[in-house]
């Protein structure tokens, strides 16, 4: 081969080599992207298998928190009916220097899409968990996917999937059940279960009225000018008073969602108490007399383990 022929051959070989190297680099994903895809798939595979321990081990630790500390990040909350199904994965991509993977899955018949961020090396998931908010509990026992969660409104961390939230009935209110699935929110993935204002069970108003009357009768049985917690009193320094209630106020319990007692009641000074007393007034004068005092009734009712507890305010 001539010198010129060898030069052309060498040039073609270099061009082919360079072209081949460029094609290989464009097709092959970066190391952290490969790790991200593997991590996300391992996480959802653990969820669909009901393996909470493995799923938690793939989460990035947040300073000051224990990712395994939530009662709903457990096998108990990963019943077969609540796990993500039909999971599909998008291609890993870089965004703001971090790998992201889009995931689509089915949860309680709904299609859910999550944009999942991972640590820079792609080996830990950052924001895959869902924040579940439950409101309107009204002091009733609440459970999520069968896990008991107390008797207050909730704002808790849960795995991707679906959530069956149940509030049990008590002496004041009936129980109810809601299902929730994740939806995209401004702060990440969220799910909500907002119970409507609870309705009193049919027997509750009568029991509340009975206890209110019982409390008023206890106030009337006192001989003190003023008894703490009672809605009527005599403005006196001291003395012995005979009380009697001549008109009991009408009591209409109202359900409230504003905190405090679950049920409140009040009236517009419809009650009336009669008094007869020997007493010392605020000027130090000894007196004897009697009369009627209108009084306004306010109070609340709470469900307890043994029934209903009424308190006058």
PDB file of C-alpha atoms in Angstrom:
ATOM      1  CA  UNK A   1       0.000   0.000   0.000  1.00  0.00           C
ATOM      2  CA  UNK A   2       1.311   3.480  -0.816  1.00  0.00           C
ATOM      3  CA  UNK A   3       2.069   6.062   1.811  1.00  0.00           C
ATOM      4  CA  UNK A   4      -0.988   8.061   0.732  1.00  0.00           C
ATOM      5  CA  UNK A   5      -3.253   4.997   0.955  1.00  0.00           C
ATOM      6  CA  UNK A   6      -2.060   4.225   4.451  1.00  0.00           C
ATOM      7  CA  UNK A   7      -2.785   7.811   5.544  1.00  0.00           C
ATOM      8  CA  UNK A   8      -6.370   7.702   4.215  1.00  0.00           C
ATOM      9  CA  UNK A   9      -6.977   4.352   5.893  1.00  0.00           C
ATOM     10  CA  UNK A  10      -5.717   5.641   9.203  1.00  0.00           C
ATOM     11  CA  UNK A  11      -7.944   8.766   8.965  1.00  0.00           C
ATOM     12  CA  UNK A  12     -11.045   6.666   8.291  1.00  0.00           C
ATOM     13  CA  UNK A  13     -10.263   4.446  11.266  1.00  0.00           C
ATOM     14  CA  UNK A  14     -10.001   7.500  13.540  1.00  0.00           C
ATOM     15  CA  UNK A  15     -13.291   8.886  12.251  1.00  0.00           C
ATOM     16  CA  UNK A  16     -15.055   5.561  12.824  1.00  0.00           C
ATOM     17  CA  UNK A  17     -13.602   5.276  16.325  1.00  0.00           C
ATOM     18  CA  UNK A  18     -14.601   8.797  17.307  1.00  0.00           C
ATOM     19  CA  UNK A  19     -18.098   8.324  15.862  1.00  0.00           C
ATOM     20  CA  UNK A  20     -18.533   5.040  17.698  1.00  0.00           C
ATOM     21  CA  UNK A  21     -17.404   6.547  21.019  1.00  0.00           C
ATOM     22  CA  UNK A  22     -19.859   9.421  20.674  1.00  0.00           C
ATOM     23  CA  UNK A  23     -22.779   7.093  20.077  1.00  0.00           C
ATOM     24  CA  UNK A  24     -21.939   4.900  23.066  1.00  0.00           C
ATOM     25  CA  UNK A  25     -21.720   7.878  25.474  1.00  0.00           C
ATOM     26  CA  UNK A  26     -25.099   9.268  24.332  1.00  0.00           C
ATOM     27  CA  UNK A  27     -26.966   6.019  24.900  1.00  0.00           C
ATOM     28  CA  UNK A  28     -25.466   5.027  28.223  1.00  0.00           C
ATOM     29  CA  UNK A  29     -27.143   6.756  31.260  1.00  0.00           C
ATOM     30  CA  UNK A  30     -24.950   8.271  33.968  1.00  0.00           C
ATOM     31  CA  UNK A  31     -24.132   6.227  37.054  1.00  0.00           C
ATOM     32  CA  UNK A  32     -26.483   8.123  39.377  1.00  0.00           C
ATOM     33  CA  UNK A  33     -29.337   7.809  36.850  1.00  0.00           C
ATOM     34  CA  UNK A  34     -28.870   4.039  36.730  1.00  0.00           C
ATOM     35  CA  UNK A  35     -28.838   3.961  40.530  1.00  0.00           C
ATOM     36  CA  UNK A  36     -31.969   6.174  40.690  1.00  0.00           C
ATOM     37  CA  UNK A  37     -33.954   3.854  38.427  1.00  0.00           C
ATOM     38  CA  UNK A  38     -32.858   0.836  40.435  1.00  0.00           C
ATOM     39  CA  UNK A  39     -33.657   2.506  43.791  1.00  0.00           C
ATOM     40  CA  UNK A  40     -37.154   3.604  42.765  1.00  0.00           C
ATOM     41  CA  UNK A  41     -38.000   0.168  41.377  1.00  0.00           C
ATOM     42  CA  UNK A  42     -36.663  -1.526  44.527  1.00  0.00           C
ATOM     43  CA  UNK A  43     -38.792   0.770  46.691  1.00  0.00           C
ATOM     44  CA  UNK A  44     -42.055   0.120  44.860  1.00  0.00           C
ATOM     45  CA  UNK A  45     -41.280  -3.588  44.582  1.00  0.00           C
ATOM     46  CA  UNK A  46     -40.980  -3.640  48.381  1.00  0.00           C
ATOM     47  CA  UNK A  47     -44.321  -1.833  48.743  1.00  0.00           C
ATOM     48  CA  UNK A  48     -46.147  -4.205  46.411  1.00  0.00           C
ATOM     49  CA  UNK A  49     -44.682  -7.111  48.407  1.00  0.00           C
ATOM     50  CA  UNK A  50     -45.799  -5.571  51.716  1.00  0.00           C
ATOM     51  CA  UNK A  51     -42.183  -5.203  52.895  1.00  0.00           C
ATOM     52  CA  UNK A  52     -42.122  -1.938  54.856  1.00  0.00           C
ATOM     53  CA  UNK A  53     -38.674  -2.560  56.347  1.00  0.00           C
ATOM     54  CA  UNK A  54     -36.982  -2.680  52.944  1.00  0.00           C
ATOM     55  CA  UNK A  55     -38.956   0.323  51.699  1.00  0.00           C
ATOM     56  CA  UNK A  56     -37.925   2.408  54.719  1.00  0.00           C
ATOM     57  CA  UNK A  57     -34.275   1.414  54.263  1.00  0.00           C
ATOM     58  CA  UNK A  58     -34.307   3.121  50.846  1.00  0.00           C
ATOM     59  CA  UNK A  59     -35.417   6.506  52.222  1.00  0.00           C
ATOM     60  CA  UNK A  60     -32.965   9.346  52.702  1.00  0.00           C
ATOM     61  CA  UNK A  61     -32.644  10.225  56.376  1.00  0.00           C
ATOM     62  CA  UNK A  62     -33.901  13.704  57.285  1.00  0.00           C
ATOM     63  CA  UNK A  63     -31.846  15.407  60.041  1.00  0.00           C
ATOM     64  CA  UNK A  64     -33.674  15.273  63.359  1.00  0.00           C
ATOM     65  CA  UNK A  65     -36.246  12.685  62.280  1.00  0.00           C
ATOM     66  CA  UNK A  66     -36.471   8.926  62.282  1.00  0.00           C
ATOM     67  CA  UNK A  67     -37.919   7.701  58.946  1.00  0.00           C
ATOM     68  CA  UNK A  68     -38.928   4.432  60.634  1.00  0.00           C
ATOM     69  CA  UNK A  69     -40.752   6.221  63.452  1.00  0.00           C
ATOM     70  CA  UNK A  70     -44.149   6.639  61.839  1.00  0.00           C
ATOM     71  CA  UNK A  71     -46.758   4.064  62.857  1.00  0.00           C
ATOM     72  CA  UNK A  72     -48.053   3.941  59.278  1.00  0.00           C
ATOM     73  CA  UNK A  73     -44.644   3.184  57.748  1.00  0.00           C
ATOM     74  CA  UNK A  74     -45.125  -0.416  58.747  1.00  0.00           C
ATOM     75  CA  UNK A  75     -46.283  -3.770  57.400  1.00  0.00           C
ATOM     76  CA  UNK A  76     -49.491  -3.314  59.391  1.00  0.00           C
ATOM     77  CA  UNK A  77     -50.484  -0.380  57.160  1.00  0.00           C
ATOM     78  CA  UNK A  78     -49.466  -2.155  53.937  1.00  0.00           C
ATOM     79  CA  UNK A  79     -52.392  -4.505  53.525  1.00  0.00           C
ATOM     80  CA  UNK A  80     -52.782  -5.949  50.026  1.00  0.00           C
ATOM     81  CA  UNK A  81     -55.788  -3.717  49.294  1.00  0.00           C
ATOM     82  CA  UNK A  82     -53.794  -0.535  50.008  1.00  0.00           C
ATOM     83  CA  UNK A  83     -50.551  -1.168  48.074  1.00  0.00           C
ATOM     84  CA  UNK A  84     -49.743   0.567  44.765  1.00  0.00           C
ATOM     85  CA  UNK A  85     -50.451  -1.635  41.732  1.00  0.00           C
ATOM     86  CA  UNK A  86     -49.504  -1.578  38.057  1.00  0.00           C
ATOM     87  CA  UNK A  87     -46.443   0.560  38.698  1.00  0.00           C
ATOM     88  CA  UNK A  88     -44.842   2.141  35.623  1.00  0.00           C
ATOM     89  CA  UNK A  89     -41.523   4.002  35.603  1.00  0.00           C
ATOM     90  CA  UNK A  90     -40.320   6.901  33.480  1.00  0.00           C
ATOM     91  CA  UNK A  91     -36.724   7.458  32.443  1.00  0.00           C
ATOM     92  CA  UNK A  92     -34.449   9.006  35.094  1.00  0.00           C
ATOM     93  CA  UNK A  93     -33.558  12.641  34.472  1.00  0.00           C
ATOM     94  CA  UNK A  94     -31.533  15.352  36.159  1.00  0.00           C
ATOM     95  CA  UNK A  95     -33.270  18.407  37.596  1.00  0.00           C
ATOM     96  CA  UNK A  96     -31.516  21.025  39.731  1.00  0.00           C
ATOM     97  CA  UNK A  97     -28.588  18.649  40.072  1.00  0.00           C
ATOM     98  CA  UNK A  98     -30.665  15.763  41.434  1.00  0.00           C
ATOM     99  CA  UNK A  99     -31.960  12.641  39.697  1.00  0.00           C
ATOM    100  CA  UNK A 100     -35.739  12.386  39.322  1.00  0.00           C
ATOM    101  CA  UNK A 101     -37.962   9.489  38.277  1.00  0.00           C
ATOM    102  CA  UNK A 102     -41.636   9.799  37.319  1.00  0.00           C
ATOM    103  CA  UNK A 103     -43.804   6.941  38.573  1.00  0.00           C
ATOM    104  CA  UNK A 104     -47.416   6.103  37.717  1.00  0.00           C
ATOM    105  CA  UNK A 105     -49.468   3.567  39.671  1.00  0.00           C
ATOM    106  CA  UNK A 106     -53.011   2.553  40.539  1.00  0.00           C
ATOM    107  CA  UNK A 107     -54.404   3.199  44.014  1.00  0.00           C
ATOM    108  CA  UNK A 108     -57.999   2.269  44.904  1.00  0.00           C
ATOM    109  CA  UNK A 109     -59.001   2.562  41.242  1.00  0.00           C
ATOM    110  CA  UNK A 110     -57.342   5.956  40.768  1.00  0.00           C
ATOM    111  CA  UNK A 111     -54.284   6.695  38.642  1.00  0.00           C
ATOM    112  CA  UNK A 112     -51.588   8.433  40.659  1.00  0.00           C
ATOM    113  CA  UNK A 113     -48.499  10.140  39.237  1.00  0.00           C
ATOM    114  CA  UNK A 114     -45.542  11.035  41.439  1.00  0.00           C
ATOM    115  CA  UNK A 115     -42.409  12.953  40.526  1.00  0.00           C
ATOM    116  CA  UNK A 116     -39.815  11.421  42.846  1.00  0.00           C
ATOM    117  CA  UNK A 117     -36.541  13.113  43.757  1.00  0.00           C
ATOM    118  CA  UNK A 118     -33.548  11.112  44.937  1.00  0.00           C
ATOM    119  CA  UNK A 119     -30.256  11.864  46.624  1.00  0.00           C
ATOM    120  CA  UNK A 120     -27.454  13.047  44.350  1.00  0.00           C
ATOM    121  CA  UNK A 121     -26.000   9.530  44.095  1.00  0.00           C
ATOM    122  CA  UNK A 122     -29.439   8.080  43.245  1.00  0.00           C
ATOM    123  CA  UNK A 123     -29.330   5.590  46.116  1.00  0.00           C
ATOM    124  CA  UNK A 124     -31.909   7.124  48.464  1.00  0.00           C
ATOM    125  CA  UNK A 125     -35.411   8.527  47.868  1.00  0.00           C
ATOM    126  CA  UNK A 126     -36.071  12.037  49.121  1.00  0.00           C
ATOM    127  CA  UNK A 127     -39.745  12.911  48.721  1.00  0.00           C
ATOM    128  CA  UNK A 128     -41.625   9.732  47.816  1.00  0.00           C
ATOM    129  CA  UNK A 129     -43.689   9.638  51.015  1.00  0.00           C
ATOM    130  CA  UNK A 130     -47.200  11.118  51.193  1.00  0.00           C
ATOM    131  CA  UNK A 131     -48.589  13.465  53.838  1.00  0.00           C
ATOM    132  CA  UNK A 132     -52.057  12.318  54.941  1.00  0.00           C
ATOM    133  CA  UNK A 133     -54.374  14.830  56.644  1.00  0.00           C
ATOM    134  CA  UNK A 134     -57.509  13.638  58.447  1.00  0.00           C
ATOM    135  CA  UNK A 135     -60.017  16.156  59.819  1.00  0.00           C
ATOM    136  CA  UNK A 136     -63.440  16.024  61.463  1.00  0.00           C
ATOM    137  CA  UNK A 137     -62.541  13.159  63.829  1.00  0.00           C
ATOM    138  CA  UNK A 138     -64.522  14.765  66.672  1.00  0.00           C
ATOM    139  CA  UNK A 139     -62.874  12.755  69.424  1.00  0.00           C
ATOM    140  CA  UNK A 140     -63.796   9.422  67.858  1.00  0.00           C
ATOM    141  CA  UNK A 141     -61.253   6.605  67.599  1.00  0.00           C
ATOM    142  CA  UNK A 142     -59.567   6.822  64.195  1.00  0.00           C
ATOM    143  CA  UNK A 143     -57.653   4.175  62.239  1.00  0.00           C
ATOM    144  CA  UNK A 144     -55.804   4.226  58.916  1.00  0.00           C
ATOM    145  CA  UNK A 145     -55.575   0.969  56.970  1.00  0.00           C
ATOM    146  CA  UNK A 146     -56.499  -0.818  60.175  1.00  0.00           C
ATOM    147  CA  UNK A 147     -53.806   0.869  62.311  1.00  0.00           C
ATOM    148  CA  UNK A 148     -55.222   2.630  65.393  1.00  0.00           C
ATOM    149  CA  UNK A 149     -54.194   6.296  65.495  1.00  0.00           C
ATOM    150  CA  UNK A 150     -55.864   7.769  68.597  1.00  0.00           C
ATOM    151  CA  UNK A 151     -58.875  10.083  68.662  1.00  0.00           C
ATOM    152  CA  UNK A 152     -57.609  13.377  67.211  1.00  0.00           C
ATOM    153  CA  UNK A 153     -57.294  14.859  63.729  1.00  0.00           C
ATOM    154  CA  UNK A 154     -54.171  13.604  61.937  1.00  0.00           C
ATOM    155  CA  UNK A 155     -51.331  14.918  59.808  1.00  0.00           C
ATOM    156  CA  UNK A 156     -49.078  11.902  59.290  1.00  0.00           C
ATOM    157  CA  UNK A 157     -46.561  10.430  56.841  1.00  0.00           C
ATOM    158  CA  UNK A 158     -47.643   7.375  54.836  1.00  0.00           C
ATOM    159  CA  UNK A 159     -46.364   5.200  51.985  1.00  0.00           C
ATOM    160  CA  UNK A 160     -47.637   5.758  48.429  1.00  0.00           C
ATOM    161  CA  UNK A 161     -50.844   3.812  47.902  1.00  0.00           C
ATOM    162  CA  UNK A 162     -54.407   4.195  49.153  1.00  0.00           C
ATOM    163  CA  UNK A 163     -55.766   4.836  52.622  1.00  0.00           C
ATOM    164  CA  UNK A 164     -58.942   3.651  54.300  1.00  0.00           C
ATOM    165  CA  UNK A 165     -59.655   6.035  57.158  1.00  0.00           C
ATOM    166  CA  UNK A 166     -62.269   4.952  59.687  1.00  0.00           C
ATOM    167  CA  UNK A 167     -63.666   6.811  62.676  1.00  0.00           C
ATOM    168  CA  UNK A 168     -65.497   4.623  65.145  1.00  0.00           C
ATOM    169  CA  UNK A 169     -68.798   5.590  66.703  1.00  0.00           C
ATOM    170  CA  UNK A 170     -69.207   6.630  70.337  1.00  0.00           C
ATOM    171  CA  UNK A 171     -72.029   7.732  72.620  1.00  0.00           C
ATOM    172  CA  UNK A 172     -72.240  11.066  70.814  1.00  0.00           C
ATOM    173  CA  UNK A 173     -71.596  10.308  67.148  1.00  0.00           C
ATOM    174  CA  UNK A 174     -71.939   7.549  64.568  1.00  0.00           C
ATOM    175  CA  UNK A 175     -68.853   6.149  62.854  1.00  0.00           C
ATOM    176  CA  UNK A 176     -67.836   6.726  59.228  1.00  0.00           C
ATOM    177  CA  UNK A 177     -65.269   5.564  56.664  1.00  0.00           C
ATOM    178  CA  UNK A 178     -63.501   7.450  53.858  1.00  0.00           C
ATOM    179  CA  UNK A 179     -60.986   6.363  51.233  1.00  0.00           C
ATOM    180  CA  UNK A 180     -58.150   8.637  50.123  1.00  0.00           C
ATOM    181  CA  UNK A 181     -55.430   8.554  47.467  1.00  0.00           C
ATOM    182  CA  UNK A 182     -52.459  10.864  46.854  1.00  0.00           C
ATOM    183  CA  UNK A 183     -52.816  14.027  44.825  1.00  0.00           C
ATOM    184  CA  UNK A 184     -50.133  16.511  43.865  1.00  0.00           C
ATOM    185  CA  UNK A 185     -49.844  19.469  46.220  1.00  0.00           C
ATOM    186  CA  UNK A 186     -47.607  22.536  46.368  1.00  0.00           C
ATOM    187  CA  UNK A 187     -45.464  20.934  49.057  1.00  0.00           C
ATOM    188  CA  UNK A 188     -45.275  17.469  47.542  1.00  0.00           C
ATOM    189  CA  UNK A 189     -47.690  14.573  47.523  1.00  0.00           C
ATOM    190  CA  UNK A 190     -50.680  14.896  49.843  1.00  0.00           C
ATOM    191  CA  UNK A 191     -53.844  12.954  50.618  1.00  0.00           C
ATOM    192  CA  UNK A 192     -56.864  14.113  52.591  1.00  0.00           C
ATOM    193  CA  UNK A 193     -59.794  12.525  54.382  1.00  0.00           C
ATOM    194  CA  UNK A 194     -62.147  15.262  55.552  1.00  0.00           C
ATOM    195  CA  UNK A 195     -65.116  13.958  57.493  1.00  0.00           C
ATOM    196  CA  UNK A 196     -68.275  16.047  57.414  1.00  0.00           C
ATOM    197  CA  UNK A 197     -69.589  17.458  60.664  1.00  0.00           C
ATOM    198  CA  UNK A 198     -70.681  14.493  62.708  1.00  0.00           C
ATOM    199  CA  UNK A 199     -74.341  14.047  63.602  1.00  0.00           C
ATOM    200  CA  UNK A 200     -75.493  13.187  67.087  1.00  0.00           C
ATOM    201  CA  UNK A 201     -76.772   9.679  67.616  1.00  0.00           C
ATOM    202  CA  UNK A 202     -80.535   9.732  68.358  1.00  0.00           C
ATOM    203  CA  UNK A 203     -80.086   9.005  72.064  1.00  0.00           C
ATOM    204  CA  UNK A 204     -77.491  11.731  72.721  1.00  0.00           C
ATOM    205  CA  UNK A 205     -79.703  14.874  73.024  1.00  0.00           C
ATOM    206  CA  UNK A 206     -81.924  13.287  75.665  1.00  0.00           C
ATOM    207  CA  UNK A 207     -78.911  12.143  77.675  1.00  0.00           C
ATOM    208  CA  UNK A 208     -77.354  15.610  77.479  1.00  0.00           C
ATOM    209  CA  UNK A 209     -80.588  17.230  78.678  1.00  0.00           C
ATOM    210  CA  UNK A 210     -80.844  14.711  81.536  1.00  0.00           C
ATOM    211  CA  UNK A 211     -77.337  15.513  82.712  1.00  0.00           C
ATOM    212  CA  UNK A 212     -77.862  19.266  82.388  1.00  0.00           C
ATOM    213  CA  UNK A 213     -80.923  19.031  84.625  1.00  0.00           C
ATOM    214  CA  UNK A 214     -78.954  16.875  87.058  1.00  0.00           C
ATOM    215  CA  UNK A 215     -76.192  19.492  87.207  1.00  0.00           C
ATOM    216  CA  UNK A 216     -78.708  22.314  87.755  1.00  0.00           C
ATOM    217  CA  UNK A 217     -80.423  20.379  90.532  1.00  0.00           C
ATOM    218  CA  UNK A 218     -77.048  19.888  92.210  1.00  0.00           C
ATOM    219  CA  UNK A 219     -76.509  23.662  92.032  1.00  0.00           C
ATOM    220  CA  UNK A 220     -79.936  24.269  93.602  1.00  0.00           C
ATOM    221  CA  UNK A 221     -79.131  21.826  96.408  1.00  0.00           C
ATOM    222  CA  UNK A 222     -76.249  24.036  97.538  1.00  0.00           C
ATOM    223  CA  UNK A 223     -76.842  26.584 100.302  1.00  0.00           C
ATOM    224  CA  UNK A 224     -73.944  28.826  99.289  1.00  0.00           C
ATOM    225  CA  UNK A 225     -74.538  32.238  97.696  1.00  0.00           C
ATOM    226  CA  UNK A 226     -72.232  31.233  94.854  1.00  0.00           C
ATOM    227  CA  UNK A 227     -71.177  27.719  93.852  1.00  0.00           C
ATOM    228  CA  UNK A 228     -68.350  27.348  91.293  1.00  0.00           C
ATOM    229  CA  UNK A 229     -69.597  26.025  87.967  1.00  0.00           C
ATOM    230  CA  UNK A 230     -73.223  26.993  88.601  1.00  0.00           C
ATOM    231  CA  UNK A 231     -74.982  29.473  86.283  1.00  0.00           C
ATOM    232  CA  UNK A 232     -76.907  31.355  89.039  1.00  0.00           C
ATOM    233  CA  UNK A 233     -75.663  33.006  92.240  1.00  0.00           C
ATOM    234  CA  UNK A 234     -76.456  35.682  94.816  1.00  0.00           C
ATOM    235  CA  UNK A 235     -74.180  38.722  94.932  1.00  0.00           C
ATOM    236  CA  UNK A 236     -73.418  38.519  98.619  1.00  0.00           C
ATOM    237  CA  UNK A 237     -70.406  38.346 100.915  1.00  0.00           C
ATOM    238  CA  UNK A 238     -71.755  35.352 102.853  1.00  0.00           C
ATOM    239  CA  UNK A 239     -74.980  33.735 103.933  1.00  0.00           C
ATOM    240  CA  UNK A 240     -77.239  30.690 103.772  1.00  0.00           C
ATOM    241  CA  UNK A 241     -79.422  30.424 100.698  1.00  0.00           C
ATOM    242  CA  UNK A 242     -82.277  28.153  99.779  1.00  0.00           C
ATOM    243  CA  UNK A 243     -82.389  27.694  96.035  1.00  0.00           C
ATOM    244  CA  UNK A 244     -85.077  26.265  93.756  1.00  0.00           C
ATOM    245  CA  UNK A 245     -85.312  26.242  89.980  1.00  0.00           C
ATOM    246  CA  UNK A 246     -88.633  27.585  88.783  1.00  0.00           C
ATOM    247  CA  UNK A 247     -87.833  27.336  85.064  1.00  0.00           C
ATOM    248  CA  UNK A 248     -85.396  24.961  83.434  1.00  0.00           C
ATOM    249  CA  UNK A 249     -83.797  26.325  80.247  1.00  0.00           C
ATOM    250  CA  UNK A 250     -84.325  24.616  76.925  1.00  0.00           C
ATOM    251  CA  UNK A 251     -81.199  22.733  75.872  1.00  0.00           C
ATOM    252  CA  UNK A 252     -80.451  22.238  72.164  1.00  0.00           C
ATOM    253  CA  UNK A 253     -77.047  20.578  71.686  1.00  0.00           C
ATOM    254  CA  UNK A 254     -74.969  21.812  68.752  1.00  0.00           C
ATOM    255  CA  UNK A 255     -72.055  19.989  67.094  1.00  0.00           C
ATOM    256  CA  UNK A 256     -68.924  22.124  66.801  1.00  0.00           C
ATOM    257  CA  UNK A 257     -65.723  21.727  64.774  1.00  0.00           C
ATOM    258  CA  UNK A 258     -63.882  24.629  66.404  1.00  0.00           C
ATOM    259  CA  UNK A 259     -62.015  22.677  69.074  1.00  0.00           C
ATOM    260  CA  UNK A 260     -62.942  22.335  72.728  1.00  0.00           C
ATOM    261  CA  UNK A 261     -66.038  20.293  73.549  1.00  0.00           C
ATOM    262  CA  UNK A 262     -67.377  18.244  70.644  1.00  0.00           C
ATOM    263  CA  UNK A 263     -70.921  19.411  71.496  1.00  0.00           C
ATOM    264  CA  UNK A 264     -71.964  22.726  73.016  1.00  0.00           C
ATOM    265  CA  UNK A 265     -75.234  24.177  74.254  1.00  0.00           C
ATOM    266  CA  UNK A 266     -76.421  27.603  75.366  1.00  0.00           C
ATOM    267  CA  UNK A 267     -79.581  29.675  75.745  1.00  0.00           C
ATOM    268  CA  UNK A 268     -80.560  33.335  76.068  1.00  0.00           C
ATOM    269  CA  UNK A 269     -81.210  33.569  79.821  1.00  0.00           C
ATOM    270  CA  UNK A 270     -84.271  31.336  79.643  1.00  0.00           C
ATOM    271  CA  UNK A 271     -83.667  29.698  83.008  1.00  0.00           C
ATOM    272  CA  UNK A 272     -84.960  31.068  86.306  1.00  0.00           C
ATOM    273  CA  UNK A 273     -83.946  30.285  89.895  1.00  0.00           C
ATOM    274  CA  UNK A 274     -85.754  31.392  93.102  1.00  0.00           C
ATOM    275  CA  UNK A 275     -83.774  32.210  96.242  1.00  0.00           C
ATOM    276  CA  UNK A 276     -84.520  32.872  99.901  1.00  0.00           C
ATOM    277  CA  UNK A 277     -81.595  33.842 102.118  1.00  0.00           C
ATOM    278  CA  UNK A 278     -80.198  35.376 105.288  1.00  0.00           C
ATOM    279  CA  UNK A 279     -77.030  36.990 104.030  1.00  0.00           C
ATOM    280  CA  UNK A 280     -74.440  39.729 104.388  1.00  0.00           C
ATOM    281  CA  UNK A 281     -74.260  41.986 101.372  1.00  0.00           C
ATOM    282  CA  UNK A 282     -71.098  43.497  99.906  1.00  0.00           C
ATOM    283  CA  UNK A 283     -71.462  46.557 102.150  1.00  0.00           C
ATOM    284  CA  UNK A 284     -71.408  44.392 105.277  1.00  0.00           C
ATOM    285  CA  UNK A 285     -75.136  44.770 106.005  1.00  0.00           C
ATOM    286  CA  UNK A 286     -77.103  41.755 107.318  1.00  0.00           C
ATOM    287  CA  UNK A 287     -80.222  41.160 105.288  1.00  0.00           C
ATOM    288  CA  UNK A 288     -83.017  38.691 104.692  1.00  0.00           C
ATOM    289  CA  UNK A 289     -84.903  38.422 101.463  1.00  0.00           C
ATOM    290  CA  UNK A 290     -85.749  36.464  98.358  1.00  0.00           C
ATOM    291  CA  UNK A 291     -86.506  36.749  94.703  1.00  0.00           C
ATOM    292  CA  UNK A 292     -86.018  35.279  91.240  1.00  0.00           C
ATOM    293  CA  UNK A 293     -82.806  35.291  89.220  1.00  0.00           C
ATOM    294  CA  UNK A 294     -82.795  34.636  85.465  1.00  0.00           C
ATOM    295  CA  UNK A 295     -79.734  32.761  84.348  1.00  0.00           C
ATOM    296  CA  UNK A 296     -78.026  31.891  81.099  1.00  0.00           C
ATOM    297  CA  UNK A 297     -76.853  28.355  80.542  1.00  0.00           C
ATOM    298  CA  UNK A 298     -73.699  27.447  78.615  1.00  0.00           C
ATOM    299  CA  UNK A 299     -71.785  24.209  78.556  1.00  0.00           C
ATOM    300  CA  UNK A 300     -70.489  21.306  76.555  1.00  0.00           C
ATOM    301  CA  UNK A 301     -70.545  17.536  76.239  1.00  0.00           C
ATOM    302  CA  UNK A 302     -67.767  15.068  75.501  1.00  0.00           C
ATOM    303  CA  UNK A 303     -67.836  11.367  74.779  1.00  0.00           C
ATOM    304  CA  UNK A 304     -65.968   9.294  77.378  1.00  0.00           C
ATOM    305  CA  UNK A 305     -65.116   5.629  77.683  1.00  0.00           C
ATOM    306  CA  UNK A 306     -68.207   5.145  79.838  1.00  0.00           C
ATOM    307  CA  UNK A 307     -70.680   7.412  78.040  1.00  0.00           C
ATOM    308  CA  UNK A 308     -71.262  11.176  77.843  1.00  0.00           C
ATOM    309  CA  UNK A 309     -69.887  13.806  80.213  1.00  0.00           C
ATOM    310  CA  UNK A 310     -71.679  17.160  80.455  1.00  0.00           C
ATOM    311  CA  UNK A 311     -69.937  20.222  81.913  1.00  0.00           C
ATOM    312  CA  UNK A 312     -71.540  23.577  82.717  1.00  0.00           C
ATOM    313  CA  UNK A 313     -69.426  26.649  82.013  1.00  0.00           C
TER     314      UNK A 313
END
